[in-house]
Each structure stands twice: as structure tokens, then as C-alpha cells.
Amino acid sequence: MKKETITVALTGNPNSGKTTIFNNLTGTRQHVGNWPGVTVEKKMGTVLHNDHRLQVVDLPGTYSLTAYSIEEIVARSFLVDSKPDVVVDIVDASNLERNLYLATQLIEMGVKLILALNMADVAQSRGHQIDAESLGTLLGVPVVFTIGTKNQGMKELLDKVLEVVEDRDTVSRHIHISYGHEMEKEIKKIQDVIWKDPSVGERFSTRWLAVKLLENDAAVQERVRSFGEIGEEILAQAEASRERLVEFYKDDAEMVLTDQRYGFIGGALKEVLKVSTKSKLDLSRQVDLFLTNRILGFPVFIFFIWAMFQLTFTVGAYPMEWIDAGVTWLGAVVTALLPAGLLQDLLVNGIIAGVGSVIIFLPNILILFFCIAVFEDTGYLARAAFIMDRVMHVIGLHGKSFIPLLMGFGCNAPAIMATRTLESERDRLLSILINPLISCSARLPVYILLAGTFFGASAGNVIFSIYGLGIALAIAMGKLFSVTLFRGDIAPFVMELPPYRAPTLKSLLIHMWDRSQIFLRKMSGVILVGSILVWVLSSFPRSPDLLRGQAVETGATSATQERVLTAAESQRSASASMVDENLKSSVANIEMARLENSFLGRLGHFIQPIFAPLGFDWRTSVAVLTGFVAKEIVVSTLGVLYAAGADVNEESEALRRSLRASGMTALGAYTLMAFVLIYIPCLATVAVIRRETNSWKWTGFSIGYSLVLAWMVSFLIYQGGKIAGLG
Amino acid sequence: MIPLSEFKEGERGVIRQLNGSGTFRKRLQEMGFIRGSEVFVEKYAPLRDPIELVIKGYHVSLRMDEASQIMMEKLEQEQK
Ligand SMILES: Nc1nc2c(ncn2[C@@H]2O[C@H](COP(=O)(O)OP(=O)(O)OP(=O)(O)O)[C@@H](O)[C@H]2O)c(=O)[nH]1
Ligand SMILES: [Mg+2]
């Protein structure tokens, strides 16, 4: 058995079937991560074939290797720097002409190349007959047919990989695409300069370097500059050549080169491709005429989105209940097993409750990602972008940004992860930044509580207005950011609309799991830390009363029971019939006192002056602080602080009564709702933002701007309302 | 020559010239929008922007302001 591993890179146009083939080859022996510095997925896996160990890398799909988009940069730098032993270009055989463009660039780079003509079934059904042998000879590249979805041609592909690595195949040879007399002359001139330093020629194909310099490729120029003196000389020659060529062709060299490559492809295809025009009814086209129809397009789209939400939140509600029950059960078990005290409290109220509050979203996330995978794999996502683009363009976004924004109504965390479907970094960042303004379902309990308490019958309209406020702010901020932070470089919209395909269940599940797994793995860490932090802040310093209580009642099974007993002692004089009610309220009072005395409570008092202009008292300030972990927690904190007990929900009448009695006004309540809508997304969302932007700077910016915006909007509402006499 | 953005659904033409910035032109060219390529206007989006085209046997969409950078020569409609 050979020792060293053979690295095989899979490249190809988007949607040509790379991932499908990658999954076929590597099965479950794969690892999903990110390319360093960017959020482009990196998939690696291993295959054992004929006693050889192959490491397969699934590169992002690109139309070219010009290094304009992150995908192209990632793919190209892998090919240039990591020098894989073999590159397999997965080509959509039913769309040869455009797919071969990438192949011409790979040929030029001088990598060891194999062409996999995938989607051979589609090509055949369209009446395309491809003479693979001649194609291989013309390009100097071995060619194999594959059908990714049927797992066909994989063995042949792997055999070919080994042949090429061991230089056993007979087809491989290095061809030059001829660019015409004038161009070739300039290429030669640049090469002549490069050859002056033999060490350069050893590391790179000189022809590739020369061509890239003629194309004015910034990344290659950068690299050549690093060669030192010889580099400067090369660059000077390239510049002179470019000028000469512009004079000759009356157009930039890169345009001429692209033309010539397509010319070469066209010539080759004339010899190897026969299209028998059996004009079969194009099913995909018929489907599309309906799905993007001028009149039906929007209703159908809205229906799909509606169905997605129904599925996510209605069906998802069942497993959510089970998880909720499971978490509660676990809490109870731990409570029963461990002696009362700090450790138990930390485990039950800190870790289990905190992590539980995030894990509970897992069913939603799985279903949501499954739906997205269906949209993506069938080709509908591109159509959704097609019909929504006009609308999204108003805020400077791509049509595809619509779906992540919409998902935000469910939960911002997976919504932000869904921005991965966007190709441009700019669109991705912009969508991530405005996503938290879309009011997620966790904020609804807060609205229901406050609107229900203070607005009675018109609560529905009030809540609706808060959602509207969020949307309006998202639009305004999107517009603002796109003209300030992200000025210029709007990526061209040029978007392929792939034919509709029936996705395979396997690929849907892999897709879904890849993303959900990221959520679970990364989130659990952050949430754990965050939950512990909030627990520490709200549990320390331990109030002396409670400590005494604990000392006396060490035998008690739970902290709550202890508190009940402590409270009962001080309430002994109360009449028997009142015991129960009083007991409850005094427990709540103690809990409130304890919290006020905790770091969190002190922090609330400390920051209250900042919130005073918004009409928040210290209790509201604390509630807002804890809401950072998850926004629905605002409700339970208010419950504790307004002495109604922690086990309140948004419908709780006791909490409503004490809120009304506390002097909070309708205006104050509305201000608080607006604040909760806008300020810092919850901890899980922050963690996702950190992950997806891969930058603390953007994460900090997201937190910072939402806080400032929340304060300003709330200030306007509160003070404006007061002036208008609503307070 | 007329810009592609003035084509109606179902019309076809041949690309004569690409205007616009370098990056944009390069991107289009790499996707197959080169001089002499035939383009078929498949349809407009419900809000009349973007536009869906068939070029080199695949479907692609462009925004109207992008399509207006592509100068075309109209081809006669095929006889039905
Ligand atoms: N009919 C047919 N469909 C295929 C074949 N190979 C892949 N597909 C389908 O083509 C679609 C795209 O496949 P992917 O493997 O996701 O393509 P990809 O190249 O990884 O795409 P990107 O990652 O977006 O660049 C999926 O719906 C596959 O099921 C094939 O040989 N025949
Ligand atoms: Mg893929």
C-alpha cells in the first residue's frame, strides 16, 4: 500500500454536480468546514481505491477562475497554492460550451486534469451525442462520463485519477490554446522575461503567468511583484504588451482572450458534439412558464413560503414540545439527584435552562433548512430570486436575499445562516446586518404581554405595527448601509437559471444536516458560556437571607422549596386560608429582592440612567439586559421583578395586574416593545453573526448599531409621544 | 444595433457589442456573452425586471440596466 495520500480537487461550474459526486465518492467519510477567512464551505473527504488513499476536496462552483468572487478566489488559490495532484473538472454535459470555458483555464494553468462529463443522462435525453474520445484528444485531457445522481461512472473516474497521477494514461498532453498571431507574440515576450529567472518557471506555468498578466489579473500581479527585481521587469513588459494589444485589437486583451477561448471551444464542439434535433417538449420550461408567470408567479411564490412556515412552525411545534418536556425532565432529574446548592442551581437554572432554550429551536431549524434545500436543489430558489429581484433591488440587495430575510420572522439564527446562498460578500453582509430587525418569533411573547396588558382590544394592531416598524427599519437600514458602507462594487446580477430537477432525498438530507450541524456545534459552545455568565450575574452575590435559609434547610431537595420554607417561616402569623396566596407572593418578593441585590440587579440600577429618557425603570432595564440571552426571557424577568413569580407567561393575569399597577403607561409599554424589537439580537444570533461574518468587527458593529438605533427610535417614540400628550 | 433591453419576449438576436465596466463585461463574456452569440429572450419577470435569456443553450437572467449595455442585432422571427 502506498504511503502518501493523493489529493484530488473537484472543480466545475455551479450546479454541475460536484457535491453529488463528492458525496458518492466519499460517503460519510467527509468533513465540512470553512475555507480560511471566508464563509465558503470547505468539504473534504477520503476514498480508498485500489490500495490508494485519495483525499477529495469539493471546491466551490465557479464559471471561471478570474478571482472576482470569493468562490473564485478560494478555488483558484487552492489550485495554485495547494497544488492538488489531480484536478477533476465536473462538466455539465448538457451544457458543454459554457462549461468548457473553465476547462480551458484549467488547461492553461497546467494542472493534471480529468474531465468528468456529468449529467450524461440529461445530455442524452436532449439528443446531445458527445464523442468523448475526440474531445479528450483535442483538449489533451482524459474524459469520463458520469451520472452523479445514479452513482454511475465513479469507479471509472477513480481509475482514471490513478492513471493520471501515475502518468499511465495516453491522452494527457499539454496543449496550447492558440490566441492568434499578435497575442502569441506578446505572450512570448513576457515569457522571455520570466525565463530569465528559472526559479519562477519551476513554480508556475510561464504561459499561464503571461496570459494572466495580459488579463490584468490583480492577484497574479501581486504575486509577480513579490518576485523582486525580476518581478518588476515582468510587470513592465506585461504593461507594454497590454498597451500594444489595445492598439492592435481596439479592445482590452482580456476581452480578446475570452473571445478566443470561446472560439477554441466552438471549434472543438463542431467536431465532437452532434445534436439530433428531436424537439422534445422541454418539461422544465413548461413548469417555469407557470412558476414565474406574470400573474401567477407571486401568488405561487407566496404560497410556497407560506407552506414552508406552516411546516416549520406547525409541524415543528410537536418535536419542540418533546424537547421542552425533555429539558424540563432533565432539570428535574438533576434537581433530584444533586444536593441543593450552587452546583445544582448552576446546572439546572444556568446550563440546562440556557442551552435548552436554544436546542428547542432545533426542529424548526431542521425543517427550515430542509425546505431551503428543496428550493435550492430543485432550482426554484433561483426563480424566487428572479421574481423578487426588482423588489430587493430597492434596498440594494440581490433577489436571493429575500428568503433569508423572510426566514427571520421565524428565527434570525438560521435565517442568517441561510445567507450562505448569496454569492457576493456584500449582499451577504448587508443581509446579515438587517436581518435582526425582522421580528423573530421569540419576541412575540413580549409583545403579547405588553400589548395585551396596555392596549386591550387593539393589541393585534399594535403588534402588527411593531412588525411593520421592524420591516420599515430593515428597509431604511438596508438602503442606508448600501449607500454608505457598501458603496460601489455591486456584483452583476448575471444569474444562471438551472433547469428544474427532482432532488434526491439523500442530497437533501446531507444538505440539511450540514447546516444544522454547524448550528448545533458552534451554538452550543457560545450559548453555554452565555448562559453561565447570566446565571453568575443573577445569582451573585448570594443574598444573606437565602444563605441562612440554606444552612438551616440543607436537607431540602430544591432551592425553590427552600425559599418556600424560608418564606413560610416569616409568614407564620398569617391566617391559614391566606397561607397559600401569601406564600407565593412572598416567595416572589424574596426572589425579587434577591435579584435586585445581584450583580444583574445592580447593573440594572447602574445603567438605568441611560434608559431614563425612554421611561424605563431599573426593573425594565434588567429585563432588557437578560433579554440578550433570548428575547422571550424578558417576560420571565419581568415576572420576577414585578413580583409575580418566575413561572409567568405572556398570558399571565397576575403579571398584567402588577405591570399596570407599577405605573408603566401604554406609551412606555410601546416604547419597550420597540426597544425589544430593535436592540441586540439574542446570543444565538450574535454567535451566528460572528460565525457567518467571520469577523468580530462586523459582529461588534451589528450589536452596536442595533443598540444605538433601538435607543434612538425608542427615544423618539417616548418623548414624541409625551409631547403629543400620549404619556 | 439596439440594446437587448428593448427586445420583446420571444425575440432573438445576435450580440454585436458589450458596453459597461471592465468587470461587468468580463463576467458577461465568461458566461458566454461574446460577440456573435445568439440570444433568445425567454421572458420578463412579473415586475418586468430582470429578464430571462437563453444563450448557448442555458438560461440566465440579467437586470434591465445590465441588458441595456448589450447591443444587439435583431434576427428575423422564425416562421411558425
Ligand atoms: N440528472 C442528473 N442530475 C444530476 C446529476 N448530477 C447531479 N445532479 C443534480 O444536479 C443538482 C446539482 O448538483 P450539486 O451536486 O449540488 O452541484 P454542485 O456542482 O455541487 O453545485 P454548487 O455547489 O452549487 O456549485 C442536484 O439537484 C443533483 O441532484 C446527473 O448526473 N444527472
Ligand atoms: Mg456543491
Short mmCIF file of N, CA, C and O in Angstrom, two decimals, chain A residues 325-412:
data_model
loop_
_atom_site.label_atom_id
_atom_site.label_comp_id
_atom_site.label_asym_id
_atom_site.label_seq_id
_atom_site.Cartn_x
_atom_site.Cartn_y
_atom_site.Cartn_z
N ALA A 325 -40.22 19.19 27.03
CA ALA A 325 -40.50 18.23 28.11
C ALA A 325 -39.21 17.54 28.55
O ALA A 325 -38.96 17.36 29.75
N GLY A 326 -38.38 17.19 27.57
CA GLY A 326 -37.12 16.52 27.87
C GLY A 326 -36.22 17.39 28.72
O GLY A 326 -35.62 16.92 29.70
N VAL A 327 -36.15 18.67 28.36
CA VAL A 327 -35.28 19.59 29.11
C VAL A 327 -35.81 19.76 30.53
O VAL A 327 -35.06 19.71 31.51
N THR A 328 -37.12 19.91 30.64
CA THR A 328 -37.72 20.05 31.97
C THR A 328 -37.45 18.81 32.81
O THR A 328 -37.10 18.89 33.99
N TRP A 329 -37.61 17.66 32.14
CA TRP A 329 -37.38 16.40 32.84
C TRP A 329 -35.95 16.30 33.32
O TRP A 329 -35.67 15.96 34.45
N LEU A 330 -35.03 16.68 32.43
CA LEU A 330 -33.61 16.62 32.79
C LEU A 330 -33.34 17.54 33.98
O LEU A 330 -32.64 17.15 34.92
N GLY A 331 -33.93 18.73 33.93
CA GLY A 331 -33.77 19.67 35.04
C GLY A 331 -34.26 19.05 36.33
O GLY A 331 -33.61 19.14 37.38
N ALA A 332 -35.42 18.39 36.26
CA ALA A 332 -36.00 17.79 37.46
C ALA A 332 -35.12 16.66 37.98
O ALA A 332 -34.90 16.53 39.19
N VAL A 333 -34.59 15.88 37.05
CA VAL A 333 -33.73 14.76 37.45
C VAL A 333 -32.48 15.27 38.15
O VAL A 333 -32.11 14.79 39.22
N VAL A 334 -31.87 16.27 37.54
CA VAL A 334 -30.66 16.83 38.13
C VAL A 334 -30.98 17.43 39.50
O VAL A 334 -30.23 17.27 40.46
N THR A 335 -32.14 18.11 39.57
CA THR A 335 -32.55 18.70 40.83
C THR A 335 -32.68 17.63 41.91
O THR A 335 -32.27 17.81 43.05
N ALA A 336 -33.24 16.50 41.50
CA ALA A 336 -33.46 15.43 42.46
C ALA A 336 -32.16 14.75 42.86
O ALA A 336 -31.98 14.34 44.00
N LEU A 337 -31.26 14.63 41.90
CA LEU A 337 -30.03 13.88 42.15
C LEU A 337 -29.01 14.65 42.96
O LEU A 337 -28.34 14.10 43.81
N LEU A 338 -28.90 15.94 42.65
CA LEU A 338 -27.86 16.72 43.29
C LEU A 338 -28.39 17.40 44.54
O LEU A 338 -29.56 17.77 44.60
N PRO A 339 -27.53 17.57 45.53
CA PRO A 339 -27.95 18.33 46.71
C PRO A 339 -28.18 19.78 46.33
O PRO A 339 -27.52 20.29 45.41
N ALA A 340 -29.13 20.41 47.01
CA ALA A 340 -29.39 21.81 46.71
C ALA A 340 -28.14 22.62 46.94
O ALA A 340 -27.34 22.29 47.81
N GLY A 341 -27.97 23.63 46.17
CA GLY A 341 -26.80 24.46 46.34
C GLY A 341 -26.37 25.07 45.04
O GLY A 341 -27.08 24.97 44.03
N LEU A 342 -25.20 25.65 45.07
CA LEU A 342 -24.72 26.38 43.91
C LEU A 342 -24.63 25.51 42.66
O LEU A 342 -25.09 25.88 41.59
N LEU A 343 -24.03 24.32 42.83
CA LEU A 343 -23.81 23.46 41.68
C LEU A 343 -25.13 23.09 41.02
O LEU A 343 -25.29 23.18 39.80
N GLN A 344 -26.07 22.72 41.86
CA GLN A 344 -27.36 22.33 41.33
C GLN A 344 -28.02 23.50 40.60
O GLN A 344 -28.54 23.35 39.50
N ASP A 345 -27.92 24.66 41.25
CA ASP A 345 -28.54 25.84 40.66
C ASP A 345 -27.88 26.17 39.32
O ASP A 345 -28.56 26.47 38.34
N LEU A 346 -26.56 26.07 39.29
CA LEU A 346 -25.85 26.36 38.05
C LEU A 346 -26.28 25.41 36.94
O LEU A 346 -26.60 25.81 35.81
N LEU A 347 -26.33 24.11 37.29
CA LEU A 347 -26.69 23.12 36.28
C LEU A 347 -28.12 23.31 35.79
O LEU A 347 -28.38 23.34 34.59
N VAL A 348 -29.02 23.45 36.74
CA VAL A 348 -30.44 23.46 36.38
C VAL A 348 -30.85 24.81 35.78
O VAL A 348 -31.38 24.88 34.67
N ASN A 349 -30.59 25.87 36.54
CA ASN A 349 -31.09 27.17 36.07
C ASN A 349 -30.14 27.86 35.12
O ASN A 349 -30.53 28.73 34.36
N GLY A 350 -28.88 27.51 35.18
CA GLY A 350 -27.93 28.12 34.26
C GLY A 350 -27.80 27.32 32.99
O GLY A 350 -28.31 27.69 31.94
N ILE A 351 -27.17 26.16 33.09
CA ILE A 351 -26.79 25.43 31.89
C ILE A 351 -27.97 24.75 31.20
O ILE A 351 -28.24 24.98 30.02
N ILE A 352 -28.70 23.93 31.94
CA ILE A 352 -29.79 23.19 31.28
C ILE A 352 -30.84 24.13 30.72
O ILE A 352 -31.25 24.00 29.57
N ALA A 353 -31.24 25.10 31.53
CA ALA A 353 -32.26 26.03 31.05
C ALA A 353 -31.73 26.85 29.88
O ALA A 353 -32.43 27.07 28.88
N GLY A 354 -30.49 27.30 29.98
CA GLY A 354 -29.92 28.15 28.93
C GLY A 354 -29.74 27.42 27.62
O GLY A 354 -30.22 27.85 26.57
N VAL A 355 -29.07 26.29 27.68
CA VAL A 355 -28.84 25.52 26.46
C VAL A 355 -30.17 24.99 25.92
O VAL A 355 -30.41 25.00 24.71
N GLY A 356 -31.04 24.60 26.84
CA GLY A 356 -32.36 24.12 26.44
C GLY A 356 -33.12 25.15 25.63
O GLY A 356 -33.80 24.81 24.66
N SER A 357 -32.96 26.42 26.02
CA SER A 357 -33.71 27.45 25.32
C SER A 357 -33.25 27.61 23.88
O SER A 357 -33.94 28.19 23.05
N VAL A 358 -32.10 27.08 23.55
CA VAL A 358 -31.63 27.16 22.17
C VAL A 358 -31.88 25.86 21.42
O VAL A 358 -32.34 25.85 20.28
N ILE A 359 -31.61 24.74 22.12
CA ILE A 359 -31.82 23.43 21.49
C ILE A 359 -33.26 23.28 21.03
O ILE A 359 -33.56 22.61 20.05
N ILE A 360 -34.14 23.97 21.72
CA ILE A 360 -35.56 23.83 21.39
C ILE A 360 -35.85 24.29 19.97
O ILE A 360 -36.82 23.87 19.35
N PHE A 361 -34.98 25.11 19.43
CA PHE A 361 -35.19 25.57 18.06
C PHE A 361 -34.73 24.57 17.01
O PHE A 361 -34.90 24.77 15.82
N LEU A 362 -34.10 23.50 17.47
CA LEU A 362 -33.54 22.55 16.51
C LEU A 362 -34.56 22.01 15.50
O LEU A 362 -34.28 21.99 14.30
N PRO A 363 -35.76 21.58 15.94
CA PRO A 363 -36.72 21.09 14.95
C PRO A 363 -37.04 22.16 13.90
O PRO A 363 -37.05 21.87 12.70
N ASN A 364 -37.26 23.39 14.36
CA ASN A 364 -37.52 24.47 13.41
C ASN A 364 -36.40 24.58 12.40
O ASN A 364 -36.62 24.74 11.20
N ILE A 365 -35.21 24.52 12.94
CA ILE A 365 -34.05 24.73 12.08
C ILE A 365 -33.90 23.61 11.08
O ILE A 365 -33.67 23.84 9.90
N LEU A 366 -34.09 22.38 11.52
CA LEU A 366 -34.00 21.25 10.61
C LEU A 366 -35.02 21.37 9.48
O LEU A 366 -34.70 21.23 8.31
N ILE A 367 -36.26 21.68 9.86
CA ILE A 367 -37.31 21.76 8.84
C ILE A 367 -37.05 22.92 7.89
O ILE A 367 -37.15 22.79 6.67
N LEU A 368 -36.69 24.05 8.46
CA LEU A 368 -36.43 25.24 7.64
C LEU A 368 -35.32 24.95 6.65
O LEU A 368 -35.43 25.26 5.45
N PHE A 369 -34.26 24.32 7.11
CA PHE A 369 -33.14 24.03 6.21
C PHE A 369 -33.51 22.96 5.20
O PHE A 369 -33.00 22.96 4.08
N PHE A 370 -34.37 22.07 5.60
CA PHE A 370 -34.82 21.07 4.63
C PHE A 370 -35.57 21.75 3.49
O PHE A 370 -35.34 21.49 2.32
N CYS A 371 -36.46 22.68 3.87
CA CYS A 371 -37.23 23.40 2.84
C CYS A 371 -36.30 24.21 1.93
O CYS A 371 -36.47 24.22 0.71
N ILE A 372 -35.33 24.87 2.55
CA ILE A 372 -34.39 25.65 1.74
C ILE A 372 -33.63 24.74 0.79
O ILE A 372 -33.42 25.06 -0.38
N ALA A 373 -33.25 23.56 1.30
CA ALA A 373 -32.53 22.61 0.45
C ALA A 373 -33.40 22.19 -0.73
O ALA A 373 -32.94 22.07 -1.85
N VAL A 374 -34.71 22.01 -0.47
CA VAL A 374 -35.62 21.65 -1.56
C VAL A 374 -35.66 22.79 -2.58
O VAL A 374 -35.53 22.57 -3.79
N PHE A 375 -35.83 24.01 -2.09
CA PHE A 375 -35.85 25.16 -3.01
C PHE A 375 -34.58 25.22 -3.84
O PHE A 375 -34.60 25.46 -5.05
N GLU A 376 -33.45 25.01 -3.15
CA GLU A 376 -32.17 25.13 -3.82
C GLU A 376 -31.96 24.01 -4.84
O GLU A 376 -31.60 24.27 -5.98
N ASP A 377 -32.19 22.78 -4.40
CA ASP A 377 -31.85 21.65 -5.26
C ASP A 377 -32.81 21.47 -6.43
O ASP A 377 -32.44 20.90 -7.45
N THR A 378 -34.04 21.94 -6.28
CA THR A 378 -34.95 21.81 -7.41
C THR A 378 -34.69 22.91 -8.44
O THR A 378 -35.09 22.80 -9.58
N GLY A 379 -34.04 23.98 -8.00
CA GLY A 379 -33.81 25.10 -8.91
C GLY A 379 -34.81 26.22 -8.69
O GLY A 379 -34.76 27.25 -9.36
N TYR A 380 -35.71 26.05 -7.71
CA TYR A 380 -36.72 27.09 -7.50
C TYR A 380 -36.14 28.34 -6.86
O TYR A 380 -36.63 29.45 -7.10
N LEU A 381 -35.10 28.18 -6.06
CA LEU A 381 -34.51 29.34 -5.37
C LEU A 381 -34.09 30.41 -6.38
O LEU A 381 -34.31 31.60 -6.16
N ALA A 382 -33.51 29.97 -7.46
CA ALA A 382 -33.09 30.93 -8.50
C ALA A 382 -34.31 31.65 -9.07
O ALA A 382 -34.26 32.85 -9.37
N ARG A 383 -35.42 30.93 -9.21
CA ARG A 383 -36.66 31.57 -9.73
C ARG A 383 -37.23 32.55 -8.71
O ARG A 383 -37.76 33.59 -9.09
N ALA A 384 -37.16 32.19 -7.44
CA ALA A 384 -37.65 33.10 -6.41
C ALA A 384 -36.84 34.39 -6.47
O ALA A 384 -37.39 35.50 -6.39
N ALA A 385 -35.54 34.24 -6.65
CA ALA A 385 -34.68 35.42 -6.77
C ALA A 385 -35.06 36.21 -8.01
O ALA A 385 -35.09 37.44 -8.00
N PHE A 386 -35.40 35.48 -9.06
CA PHE A 386 -35.76 36.11 -10.33
C PHE A 386 -36.99 37.00 -10.17
O PHE A 386 -36.99 38.15 -10.59
N ILE A 387 -38.01 36.48 -9.51
CA ILE A 387 -39.22 37.31 -9.42
C ILE A 387 -39.12 38.37 -8.31
O ILE A 387 -39.76 39.40 -8.38
N MET A 388 -38.28 38.13 -7.29
CA MET A 388 -38.19 39.10 -6.20
C MET A 388 -37.11 40.16 -6.40
O MET A 388 -37.02 41.11 -5.63
N ASP A 389 -36.31 39.99 -7.42
CA ASP A 389 -35.14 40.88 -7.52
C ASP A 389 -35.51 42.35 -7.63
O ASP A 389 -34.88 43.20 -7.02
N ARG A 390 -36.55 42.63 -8.38
CA ARG A 390 -36.94 44.02 -8.56
C ARG A 390 -37.23 44.67 -7.21
O ARG A 390 -36.88 45.81 -6.96
N VAL A 391 -37.89 43.92 -6.34
CA VAL A 391 -38.25 44.44 -5.02
C VAL A 391 -37.01 44.63 -4.15
O VAL A 391 -36.81 45.67 -3.54
N MET A 392 -36.16 43.61 -4.12
CA MET A 392 -35.00 43.65 -3.25
C MET A 392 -33.97 44.66 -3.73
O MET A 392 -33.20 45.21 -2.94
N HIS A 393 -33.98 44.89 -5.01
CA HIS A 393 -33.01 45.81 -5.59
C HIS A 393 -33.18 47.21 -5.01
O HIS A 393 -32.22 47.97 -4.91
N VAL A 394 -34.39 47.52 -4.59
CA VAL A 394 -34.67 48.83 -4.00
C VAL A 394 -33.77 49.08 -2.78
O VAL A 394 -33.29 50.19 -2.58
N ILE A 395 -33.53 48.04 -1.98
CA ILE A 395 -32.62 48.23 -0.84
C ILE A 395 -31.20 47.82 -1.21
O ILE A 395 -30.38 47.56 -0.33
N GLY A 396 -30.92 47.73 -2.47
CA GLY A 396 -29.56 47.42 -2.87
C GLY A 396 -29.19 45.96 -2.65
O GLY A 396 -28.04 45.63 -2.48
N LEU A 397 -30.20 45.08 -2.62
CA LEU A 397 -29.92 43.67 -2.40
C LEU A 397 -30.29 42.83 -3.61
O LEU A 397 -31.04 43.24 -4.47
N HIS A 398 -29.73 41.63 -3.61
CA HIS A 398 -29.99 40.65 -4.66
C HIS A 398 -31.32 39.95 -4.37
O HIS A 398 -31.70 39.81 -3.21
N GLY A 399 -31.99 39.52 -5.41
CA GLY A 399 -33.26 38.83 -5.24
C GLY A 399 -33.19 37.66 -4.27
O GLY A 399 -34.13 37.39 -3.54
N LYS A 400 -32.02 37.00 -4.25
CA LYS A 400 -31.89 35.83 -3.39
C LYS A 400 -31.92 36.20 -1.90
O LYS A 400 -32.11 35.33 -1.07
N SER A 401 -31.69 37.49 -1.58
CA SER A 401 -31.67 37.88 -0.17
C SER A 401 -33.04 37.81 0.46
O SER A 401 -33.18 37.91 1.67
N PHE A 402 -34.05 37.68 -0.36
CA PHE A 402 -35.40 37.71 0.18
C PHE A 402 -35.67 36.57 1.15
O PHE A 402 -36.25 36.76 2.20
N ILE A 403 -35.24 35.38 0.76
CA ILE A 403 -35.57 34.21 1.59
C ILE A 403 -34.94 34.28 2.99
O ILE A 403 -35.65 34.09 3.98
N PRO A 404 -33.66 34.60 3.09
CA PRO A 404 -33.10 34.75 4.45
C PRO A 404 -33.86 35.80 5.27
O PRO A 404 -34.11 35.59 6.46
N LEU A 405 -34.23 36.90 4.64
CA LEU A 405 -34.94 37.93 5.39
C LEU A 405 -36.27 37.39 5.90
O LEU A 405 -36.66 37.59 7.05
N LEU A 406 -36.94 36.70 5.02
CA LEU A 406 -38.23 36.16 5.39
C LEU A 406 -38.12 35.14 6.52
O LEU A 406 -38.93 35.11 7.45
N MET A 407 -37.08 34.33 6.44
CA MET A 407 -36.88 33.32 7.48
C MET A 407 -36.67 33.98 8.83
O MET A 407 -36.91 33.36 9.87
N GLY A 408 -36.23 35.22 8.82
CA GLY A 408 -36.01 35.95 10.06
C GLY A 408 -37.27 36.05 10.91
O GLY A 408 -37.20 36.12 12.13
N PHE A 409 -38.44 36.02 10.28
CA PHE A 409 -39.68 36.06 11.05
C PHE A 409 -39.80 34.83 11.94
O PHE A 409 -40.47 34.85 12.96
N GLY A 410 -39.17 33.74 11.51
CA GLY A 410 -39.17 32.55 12.35
C GLY A 410 -38.10 32.67 13.41
O GLY A 410 -38.38 32.76 14.59
N CYS A 411 -36.86 32.71 12.96
CA CYS A 411 -35.75 32.79 13.89
C CYS A 411 -34.58 33.36 13.12
O CYS A 411 -34.28 32.92 12.03
N ASN A 412 -33.94 34.37 13.70
CA ASN A 412 -32.86 35.03 12.98
C ASN A 412 -31.63 34.17 12.80
O ASN A 412 -30.88 34.34 11.84
#
